Each structure stands twice: as C-alpha cells, then as structure tokens.
Tab-separated table of C-alpha atoms in Angstrom:
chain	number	residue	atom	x	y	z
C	1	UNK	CA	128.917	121.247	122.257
C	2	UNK	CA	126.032	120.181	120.459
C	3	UNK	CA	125.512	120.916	116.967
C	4	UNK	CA	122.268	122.326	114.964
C	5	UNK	CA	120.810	119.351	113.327
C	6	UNK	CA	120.420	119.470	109.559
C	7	UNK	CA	117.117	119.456	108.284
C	8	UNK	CA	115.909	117.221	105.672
C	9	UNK	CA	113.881	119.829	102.893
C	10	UNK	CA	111.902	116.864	101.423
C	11	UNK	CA	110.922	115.489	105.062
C	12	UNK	CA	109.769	119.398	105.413
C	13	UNK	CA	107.647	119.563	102.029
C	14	UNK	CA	106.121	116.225	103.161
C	15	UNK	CA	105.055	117.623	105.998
C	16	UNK	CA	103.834	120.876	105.165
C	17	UNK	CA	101.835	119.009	102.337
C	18	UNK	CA	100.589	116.357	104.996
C	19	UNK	CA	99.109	119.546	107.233
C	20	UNK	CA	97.371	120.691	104.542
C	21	UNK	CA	95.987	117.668	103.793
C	22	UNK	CA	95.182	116.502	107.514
C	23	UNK	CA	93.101	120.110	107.036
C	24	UNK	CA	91.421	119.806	103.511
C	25	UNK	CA	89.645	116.754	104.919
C	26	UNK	CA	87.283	118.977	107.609
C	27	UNK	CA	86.433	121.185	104.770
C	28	UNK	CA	84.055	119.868	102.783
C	29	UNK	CA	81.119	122.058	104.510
C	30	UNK	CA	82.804	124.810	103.464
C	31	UNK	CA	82.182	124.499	99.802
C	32	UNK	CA	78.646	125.690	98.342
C	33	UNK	CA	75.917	123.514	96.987
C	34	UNK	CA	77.398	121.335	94.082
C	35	UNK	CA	74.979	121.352	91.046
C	36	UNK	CA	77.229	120.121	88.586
C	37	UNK	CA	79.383	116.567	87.863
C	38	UNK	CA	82.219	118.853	87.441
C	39	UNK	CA	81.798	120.517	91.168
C	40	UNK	CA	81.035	116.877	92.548
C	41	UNK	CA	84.162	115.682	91.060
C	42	UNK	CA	86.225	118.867	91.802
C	43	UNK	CA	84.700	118.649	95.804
C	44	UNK	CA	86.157	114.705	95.717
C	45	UNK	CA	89.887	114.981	94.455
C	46	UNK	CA	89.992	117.776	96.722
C	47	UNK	CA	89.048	116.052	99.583
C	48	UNK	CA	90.150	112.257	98.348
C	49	UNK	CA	94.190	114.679	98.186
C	50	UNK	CA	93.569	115.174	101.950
C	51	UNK	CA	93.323	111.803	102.815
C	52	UNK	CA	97.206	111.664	101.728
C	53	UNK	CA	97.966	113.360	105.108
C	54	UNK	CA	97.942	110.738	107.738
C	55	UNK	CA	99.782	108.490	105.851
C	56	UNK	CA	102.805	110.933	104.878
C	57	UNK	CA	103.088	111.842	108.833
C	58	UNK	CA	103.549	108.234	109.665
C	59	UNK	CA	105.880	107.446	106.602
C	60	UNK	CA	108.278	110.356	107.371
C	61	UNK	CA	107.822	109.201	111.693
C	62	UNK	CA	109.168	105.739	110.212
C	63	UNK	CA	111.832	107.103	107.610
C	64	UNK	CA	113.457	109.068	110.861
C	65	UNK	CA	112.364	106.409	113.397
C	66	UNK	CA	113.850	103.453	112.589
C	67	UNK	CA	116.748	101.516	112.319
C	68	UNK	CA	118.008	104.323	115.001
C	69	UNK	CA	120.193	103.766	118.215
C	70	UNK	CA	118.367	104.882	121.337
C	71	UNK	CA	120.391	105.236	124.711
C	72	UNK	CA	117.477	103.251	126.447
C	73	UNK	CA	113.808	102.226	125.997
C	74	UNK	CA	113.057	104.699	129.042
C	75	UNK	CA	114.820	107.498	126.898
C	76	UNK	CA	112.901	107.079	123.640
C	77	UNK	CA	109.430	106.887	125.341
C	78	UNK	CA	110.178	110.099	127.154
C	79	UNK	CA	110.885	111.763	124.088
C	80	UNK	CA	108.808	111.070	121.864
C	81	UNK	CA	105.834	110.975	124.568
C	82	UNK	CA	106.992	114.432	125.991
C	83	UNK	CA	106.557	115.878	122.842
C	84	UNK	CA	103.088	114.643	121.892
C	85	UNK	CA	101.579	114.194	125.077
C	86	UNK	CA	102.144	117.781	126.383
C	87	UNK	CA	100.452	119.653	123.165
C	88	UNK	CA	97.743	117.044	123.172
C	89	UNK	CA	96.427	118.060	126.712
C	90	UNK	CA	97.182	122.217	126.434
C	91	UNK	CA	95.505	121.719	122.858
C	92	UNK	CA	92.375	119.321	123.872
C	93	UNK	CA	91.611	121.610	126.653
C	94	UNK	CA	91.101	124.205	124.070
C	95	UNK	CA	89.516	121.781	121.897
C	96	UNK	CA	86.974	121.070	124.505
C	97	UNK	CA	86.699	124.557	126.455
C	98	UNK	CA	85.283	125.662	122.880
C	99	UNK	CA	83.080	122.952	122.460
C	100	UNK	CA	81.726	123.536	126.150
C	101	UNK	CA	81.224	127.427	125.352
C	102	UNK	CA	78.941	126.190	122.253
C	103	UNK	CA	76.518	123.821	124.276
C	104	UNK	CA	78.145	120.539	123.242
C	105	UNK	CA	76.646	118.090	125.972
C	106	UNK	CA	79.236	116.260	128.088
C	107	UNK	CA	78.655	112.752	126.475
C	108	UNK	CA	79.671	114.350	123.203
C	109	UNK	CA	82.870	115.862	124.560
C	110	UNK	CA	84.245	112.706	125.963
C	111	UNK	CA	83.685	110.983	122.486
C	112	UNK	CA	86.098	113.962	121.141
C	113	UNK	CA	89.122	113.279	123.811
C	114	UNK	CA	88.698	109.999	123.016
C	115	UNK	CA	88.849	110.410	119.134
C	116	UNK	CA	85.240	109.601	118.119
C	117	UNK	CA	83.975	112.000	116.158
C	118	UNK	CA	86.863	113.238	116.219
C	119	UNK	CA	90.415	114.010	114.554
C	120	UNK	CA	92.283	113.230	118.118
C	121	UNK	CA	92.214	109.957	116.910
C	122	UNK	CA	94.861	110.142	115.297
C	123	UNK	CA	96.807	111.032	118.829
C	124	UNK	CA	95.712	107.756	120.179
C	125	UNK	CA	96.712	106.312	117.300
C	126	UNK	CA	100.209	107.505	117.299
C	127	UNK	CA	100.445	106.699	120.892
C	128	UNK	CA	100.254	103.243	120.051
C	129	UNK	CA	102.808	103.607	117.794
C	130	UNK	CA	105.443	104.765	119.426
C	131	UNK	CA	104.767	102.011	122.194
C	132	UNK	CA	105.431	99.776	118.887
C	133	UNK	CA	108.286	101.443	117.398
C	134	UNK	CA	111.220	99.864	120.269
C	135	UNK	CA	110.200	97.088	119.001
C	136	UNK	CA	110.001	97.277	115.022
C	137	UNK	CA	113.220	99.283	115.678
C	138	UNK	CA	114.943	96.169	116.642
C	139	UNK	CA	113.702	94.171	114.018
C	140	UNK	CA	114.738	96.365	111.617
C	141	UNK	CA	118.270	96.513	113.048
C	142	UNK	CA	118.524	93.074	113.382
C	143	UNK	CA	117.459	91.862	109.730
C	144	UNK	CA	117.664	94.863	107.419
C	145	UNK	CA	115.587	95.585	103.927
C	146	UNK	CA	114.566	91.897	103.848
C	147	UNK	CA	112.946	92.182	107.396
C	148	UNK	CA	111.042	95.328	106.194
C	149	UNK	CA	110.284	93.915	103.020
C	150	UNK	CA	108.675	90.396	105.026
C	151	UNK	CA	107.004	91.863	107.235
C	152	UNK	CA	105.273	94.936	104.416
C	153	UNK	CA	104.472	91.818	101.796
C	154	UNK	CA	102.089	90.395	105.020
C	155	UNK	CA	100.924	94.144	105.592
C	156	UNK	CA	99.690	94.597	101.455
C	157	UNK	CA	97.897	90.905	102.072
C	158	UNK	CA	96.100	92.462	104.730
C	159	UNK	CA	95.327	95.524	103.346
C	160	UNK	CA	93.906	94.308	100.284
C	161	UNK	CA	91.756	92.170	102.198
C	162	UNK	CA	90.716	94.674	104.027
C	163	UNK	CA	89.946	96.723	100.814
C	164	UNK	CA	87.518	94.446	99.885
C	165	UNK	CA	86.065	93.572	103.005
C	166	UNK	CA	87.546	90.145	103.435
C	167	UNK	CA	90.076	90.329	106.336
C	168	UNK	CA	90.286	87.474	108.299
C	169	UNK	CA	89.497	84.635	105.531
C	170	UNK	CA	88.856	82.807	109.130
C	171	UNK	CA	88.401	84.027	112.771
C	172	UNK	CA	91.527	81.858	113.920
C	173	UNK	CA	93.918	83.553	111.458
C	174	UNK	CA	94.599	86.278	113.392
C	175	UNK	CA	97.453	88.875	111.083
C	176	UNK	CA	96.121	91.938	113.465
C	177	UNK	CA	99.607	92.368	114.598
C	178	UNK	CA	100.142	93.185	110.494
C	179	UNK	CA	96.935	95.154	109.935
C	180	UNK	CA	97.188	98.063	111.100
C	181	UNK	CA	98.573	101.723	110.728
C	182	UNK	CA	102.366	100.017	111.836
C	183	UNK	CA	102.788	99.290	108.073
C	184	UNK	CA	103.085	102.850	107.301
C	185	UNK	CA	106.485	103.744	109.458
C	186	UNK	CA	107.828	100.610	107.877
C	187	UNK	CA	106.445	101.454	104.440
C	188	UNK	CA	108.387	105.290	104.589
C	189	UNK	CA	111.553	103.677	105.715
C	190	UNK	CA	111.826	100.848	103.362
C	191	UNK	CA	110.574	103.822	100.449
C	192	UNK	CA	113.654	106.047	102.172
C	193	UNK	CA	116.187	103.729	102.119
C	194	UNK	CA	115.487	101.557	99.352
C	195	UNK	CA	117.854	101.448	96.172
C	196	UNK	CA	116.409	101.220	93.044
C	197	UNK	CA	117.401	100.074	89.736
C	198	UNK	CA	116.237	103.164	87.779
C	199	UNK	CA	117.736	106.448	87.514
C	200	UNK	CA	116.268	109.093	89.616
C	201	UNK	CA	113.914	110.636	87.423
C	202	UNK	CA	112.217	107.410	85.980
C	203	UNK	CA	111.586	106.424	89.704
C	204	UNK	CA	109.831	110.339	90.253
C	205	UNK	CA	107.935	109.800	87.172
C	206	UNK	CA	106.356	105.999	88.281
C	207	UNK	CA	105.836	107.891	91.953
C	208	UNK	CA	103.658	110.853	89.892
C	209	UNK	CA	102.025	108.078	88.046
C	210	UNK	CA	100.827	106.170	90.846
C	211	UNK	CA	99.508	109.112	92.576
C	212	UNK	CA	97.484	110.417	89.896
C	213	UNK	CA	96.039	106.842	89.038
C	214	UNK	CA	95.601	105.326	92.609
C	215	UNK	CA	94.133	109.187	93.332
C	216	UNK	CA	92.328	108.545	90.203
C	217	UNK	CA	90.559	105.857	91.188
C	218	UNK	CA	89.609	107.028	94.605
C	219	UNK	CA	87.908	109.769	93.196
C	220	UNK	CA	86.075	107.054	90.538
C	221	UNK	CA	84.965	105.436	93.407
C	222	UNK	CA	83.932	108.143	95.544
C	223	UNK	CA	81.836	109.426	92.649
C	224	UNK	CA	80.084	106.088	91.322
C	225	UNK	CA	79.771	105.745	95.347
C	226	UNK	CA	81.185	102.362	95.388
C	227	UNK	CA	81.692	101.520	99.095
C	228	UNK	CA	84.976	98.892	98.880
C	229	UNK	CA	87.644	101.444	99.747
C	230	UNK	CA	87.139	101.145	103.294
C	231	UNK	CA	88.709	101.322	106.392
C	232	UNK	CA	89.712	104.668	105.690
C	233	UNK	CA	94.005	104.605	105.736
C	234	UNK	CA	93.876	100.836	105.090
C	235	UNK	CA	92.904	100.464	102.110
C	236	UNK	CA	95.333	99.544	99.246
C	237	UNK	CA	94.472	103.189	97.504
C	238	UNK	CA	95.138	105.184	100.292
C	239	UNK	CA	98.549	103.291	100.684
C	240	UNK	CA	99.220	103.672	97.058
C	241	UNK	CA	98.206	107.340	97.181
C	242	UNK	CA	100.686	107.375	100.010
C	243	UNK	CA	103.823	106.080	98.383
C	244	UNK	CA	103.099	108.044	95.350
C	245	UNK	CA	103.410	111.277	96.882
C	246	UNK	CA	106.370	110.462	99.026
C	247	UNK	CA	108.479	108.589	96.341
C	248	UNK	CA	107.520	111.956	94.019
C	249	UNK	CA	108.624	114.571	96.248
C	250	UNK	CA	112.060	112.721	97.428
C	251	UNK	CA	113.158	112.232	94.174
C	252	UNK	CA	112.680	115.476	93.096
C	253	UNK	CA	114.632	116.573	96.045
C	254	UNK	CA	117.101	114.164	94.440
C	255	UNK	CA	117.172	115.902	91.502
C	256	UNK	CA	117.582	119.424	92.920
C	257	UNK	CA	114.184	120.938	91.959
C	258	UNK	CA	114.167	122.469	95.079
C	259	UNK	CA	117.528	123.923	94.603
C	260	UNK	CA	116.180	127.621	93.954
C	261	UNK	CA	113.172	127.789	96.737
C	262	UNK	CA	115.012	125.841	99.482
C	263	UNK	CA	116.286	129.023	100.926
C	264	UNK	CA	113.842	131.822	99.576
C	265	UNK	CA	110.779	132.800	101.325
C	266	UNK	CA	108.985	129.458	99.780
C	267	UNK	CA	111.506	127.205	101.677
C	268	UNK	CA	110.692	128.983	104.873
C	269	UNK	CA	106.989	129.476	104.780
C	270	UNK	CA	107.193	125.295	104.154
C	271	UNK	CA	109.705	124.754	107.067
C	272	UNK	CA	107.772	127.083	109.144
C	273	UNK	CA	104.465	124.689	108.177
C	274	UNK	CA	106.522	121.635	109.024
C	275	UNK	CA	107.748	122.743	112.304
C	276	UNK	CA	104.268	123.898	113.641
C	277	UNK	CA	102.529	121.247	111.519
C	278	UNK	CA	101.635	119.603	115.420
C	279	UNK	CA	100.398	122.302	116.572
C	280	UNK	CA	98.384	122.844	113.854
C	281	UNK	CA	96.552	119.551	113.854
C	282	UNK	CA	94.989	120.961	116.800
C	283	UNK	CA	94.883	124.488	115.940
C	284	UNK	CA	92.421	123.900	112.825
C	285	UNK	CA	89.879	122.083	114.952
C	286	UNK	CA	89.258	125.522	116.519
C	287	UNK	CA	89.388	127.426	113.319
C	288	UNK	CA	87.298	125.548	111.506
C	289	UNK	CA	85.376	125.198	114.154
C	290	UNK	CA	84.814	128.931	114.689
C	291	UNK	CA	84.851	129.867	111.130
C	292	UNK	CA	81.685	127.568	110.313
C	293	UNK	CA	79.741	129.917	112.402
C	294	UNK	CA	80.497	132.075	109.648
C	295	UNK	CA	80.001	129.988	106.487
C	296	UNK	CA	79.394	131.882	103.494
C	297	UNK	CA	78.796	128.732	101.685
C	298	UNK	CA	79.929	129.370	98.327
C	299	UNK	CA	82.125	127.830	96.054
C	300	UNK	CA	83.768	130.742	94.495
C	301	UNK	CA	84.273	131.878	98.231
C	302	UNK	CA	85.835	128.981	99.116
C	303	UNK	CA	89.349	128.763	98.158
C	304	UNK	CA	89.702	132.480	100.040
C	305	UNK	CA	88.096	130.108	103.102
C	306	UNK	CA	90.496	127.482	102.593
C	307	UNK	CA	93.800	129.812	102.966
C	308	UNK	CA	92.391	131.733	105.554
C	309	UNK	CA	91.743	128.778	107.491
C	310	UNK	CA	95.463	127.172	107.211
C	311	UNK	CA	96.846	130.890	107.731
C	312	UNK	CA	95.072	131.268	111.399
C	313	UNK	CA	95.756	126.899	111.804
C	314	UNK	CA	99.810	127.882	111.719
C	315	UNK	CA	99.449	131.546	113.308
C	316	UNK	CA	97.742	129.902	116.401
C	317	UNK	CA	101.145	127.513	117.062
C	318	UNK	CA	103.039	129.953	115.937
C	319	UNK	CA	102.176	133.025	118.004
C	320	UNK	CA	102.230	130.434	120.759
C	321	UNK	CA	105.399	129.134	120.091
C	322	UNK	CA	107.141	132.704	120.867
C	323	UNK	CA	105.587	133.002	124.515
C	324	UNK	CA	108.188	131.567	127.151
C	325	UNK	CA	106.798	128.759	128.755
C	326	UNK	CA	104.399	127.868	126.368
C	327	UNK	CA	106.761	126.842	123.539
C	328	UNK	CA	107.013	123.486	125.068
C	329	UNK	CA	103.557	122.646	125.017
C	330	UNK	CA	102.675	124.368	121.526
C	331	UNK	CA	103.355	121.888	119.445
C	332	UNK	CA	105.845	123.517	117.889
C-alpha cells in the first residue's frame, strides 16, 4: 500500500512565493503614472522581487530532482513530461483561443506557443531541462558535493561573464554546456544539502543579507538604468537574489518559525498556492490579460489589482482541479 508522501513546508513557501513572483513581473502596466523617485523606486523592487520566481522553481526542481533513483530513463521522462506537457497544451489553447477572440494576428500567436513574447518560455525551457536532468542526476550520484560544487564554480565564471557582457572571451571556448539555466537545479541542491559551518540562524541571517543587497543593487541599477545585468536569469544578481531567498526561508524552517502557521489557515492557503502554482503560471496570462481591458491605472488602486489578480490566477486551477477528468491536465 502506498503511503501519502510528506510534504516539505519550506519547498511549499518557496513555491507559493515563486508564483507570486512569476506574476508580479506582468504587472507593471498595472500601476499608475509614476511622478515621483519614490514611486519609480517602489515600481522597481517590486518588480526586480518578481524576477526571484524562475529561479526558486528551478532550485526547488533540482533540490527534489537530483541525486534520486529512477526505475528507468523511460520512467522519469514520462513523469515528469506527463505532468508538464498535458497542462501546457489544455492551458496554451486557452492562452491562444483568448488571444484569437481579441484580434491577435496569427504570426503573433505562434511567437506566444513558442515563448516569444511570451512567458511559455519558460515551458520550453524546462523541457530542456528535464531532457538534462538523467544526466546531471548521474553525475551527481556518481561524485557527490564536489561534483556539484565543480561543475557550479564553471557555472558563476560564466555567469559573471555573462553579466558583463563578456561570455565567450573567444568563439572556440565554447562553456555553453555550463551557461545556462542547468546551474540553477544544481545550485538548489548543492544549497539543500550542503552543511555549513555556522549555526542555523547566522546562515538565515547571511541568506537575508544577500537578498536585500544583491536585490539592492538590482534595483540601483534598474534606476540609474545601467544596462550590465543582462541576460535576464543569468546574471550574477539574479542568482544571488536567488540563493538569498532560498537559503532564508529553509533556515527559518530550520528554526521552526513556521511552527505556529504550518497547520493554520496560512499553511494551507500557501500549500494550496504551491500545489496549483502550475496551473497558475498559465492561469495569470488570462487574467491579466482580461483584467487590462479594465485598467484603472492607479497606484493607490493597484495593490487591490494585484490580489485580485493572484486570487482569480489560483481559483482558475483550482476550480479546475475539482472537475473529473480535468484534474490531470490542470496543472494542479
């Protein structure tokens, strides 16, 4: 008989927070003219905190992922493509139905299945991935921390390079196998199963200090429109913002801060978040999409907007989830 698999609250939190994030980053348009510094500034951190989202989904896919025994190759691809592949279509049939209904020409619509100007990237992105992951998985089996840590010192290289515009030094030094969005699944596993020589709270006190300065300085150079922290993800401050949040929030699991919320109402609005979280990366497209019709435009309107919009993002999945039949391909 199988049993209920335990969840993990921090993996949860992550998530829910990640959501959020992945959503706070289609906002912007949402917030009224800004006529101040202090609304500029305010409009950046709160966009510059979404871009934490894609890289806490594929820290907590590697922190689960890896270092795993799979019954077969052909076992772990149907898996993990079964449940990504199957919301993607039901979803992106929505996505595009909608996008018909409003005029969008057909050229347009095949740059959004294909992740142009889109947020499906990230779909295609994760499907090459997982085509990855057999692979990492047995490195990581096979030499442990010191793999993880050989192959992420190569990953920073490139990613500060890339930060500043400078990767390759030289066309024939080819590190593309190191500079992409792999680094993150190895990054949350090594971050996961690392031990540290510091008690638990000194370690969540450095992770809430290098979010707030790597966040910081993203929103410095946001505001003073300095263009070096680019490609968006791989850059070194996205990847620092990235660690920061997820070294913050397990260690204060660690510490039991969660103790008291974990099974209240808080701890299952954020598992609910987490579980539909999928089906919400879809789900928000529409919203927002809908919802801009209706743009009041105004910044003292806009944090009603905002929870509004992630409300009706999870009710969508949700509601969905409950139909028989449809569960499956909810993303839920």
């Amino acid at each position: 008989m199988k049993t209920k698999k335990e969840r993990i609250f921090y993996y949860d939190l992550l998530r829910a927070f990640a959501i959020i994030a992945v959503i706070i980053c289609h906002l912007d348009h949402f917030f009224g003219p800004l006529t101040t510094p202090a609304q500029v500034i305010a409009q950046l951190t709160f966009h510059d905190i979404g871009d934490i989202g894609v890289p806490i989904f594929l820290m907590i896919s590697g922190a689960l992922l890896l270092n795993r025994e799979y019954p077969s190759l052909s076992d772990f691809l149907k898996r993990r493509f079964s449940r990504i592949v199957y919301p993607f279509i039901f979803w992106i049939i929505l996505i595009l139905g909608q996008l018909y209904l409003h005029g969008y020409n057909s050229k347009f619509i095949w740059n959004v299945f294909i992740g142009e100007p889109s947020i499906t990237w990230y779909f295609w992105t994760l499907i090459g991935i997982y085509l990855f992951i057999p692979v990492i998985n047995s490195f990581v089996k096979e030499y442990g921390l010191k793999g993880v840590e050989y192959f992420l010192a190569i990953w920073f290289i490139t990613m500060i390079l890339n930060t500043f515009h400078s990767y390759p030094l030289w066309s024939f030094f080819d590190l593309n196998m190191f500079a992409g969005f792999i680094g993150y699944p190895l990054l949350g596993y090594w971050l996961a199963n690392k031990k540290f020589n510091l008690s638990d709270k000194k370690v969540c006190i450095i992770g809430l200090l290098i979010l707030l300065i790597s966040l910081a300085i993203f929103v410095y150079c946001g505001y003073s429109k300095l263009d070096f922290l680019s490609p968006r993800y791989l850059n070194i401050t996205n990847i620092f913002m990235g660690i920061g949040m997820f070294v913050f929030i397990m260690y204060l699991d660690r510490l039991n801060a969660f103790k008291k919320i974990k099974d209240n109402y808080i701890g299952k609005a954020i598992i609910s978040l987490s579980v539909c979280s999928y089906g919400m990366y879809f789900s928000h497209v529409i919203v927002v999409k809908e919802l801009s019709y209706h743009n009041p435009g105004s910044n003292l309107l806009f944090p009603l907007m905002f929870v509004l919009i992630v409300f009706l993002s999870w009710l969508l999945p949700y509601i969905l989830s409950k139909i028989p039949y449809v569960k499956t391909i909810s993303g839920v």
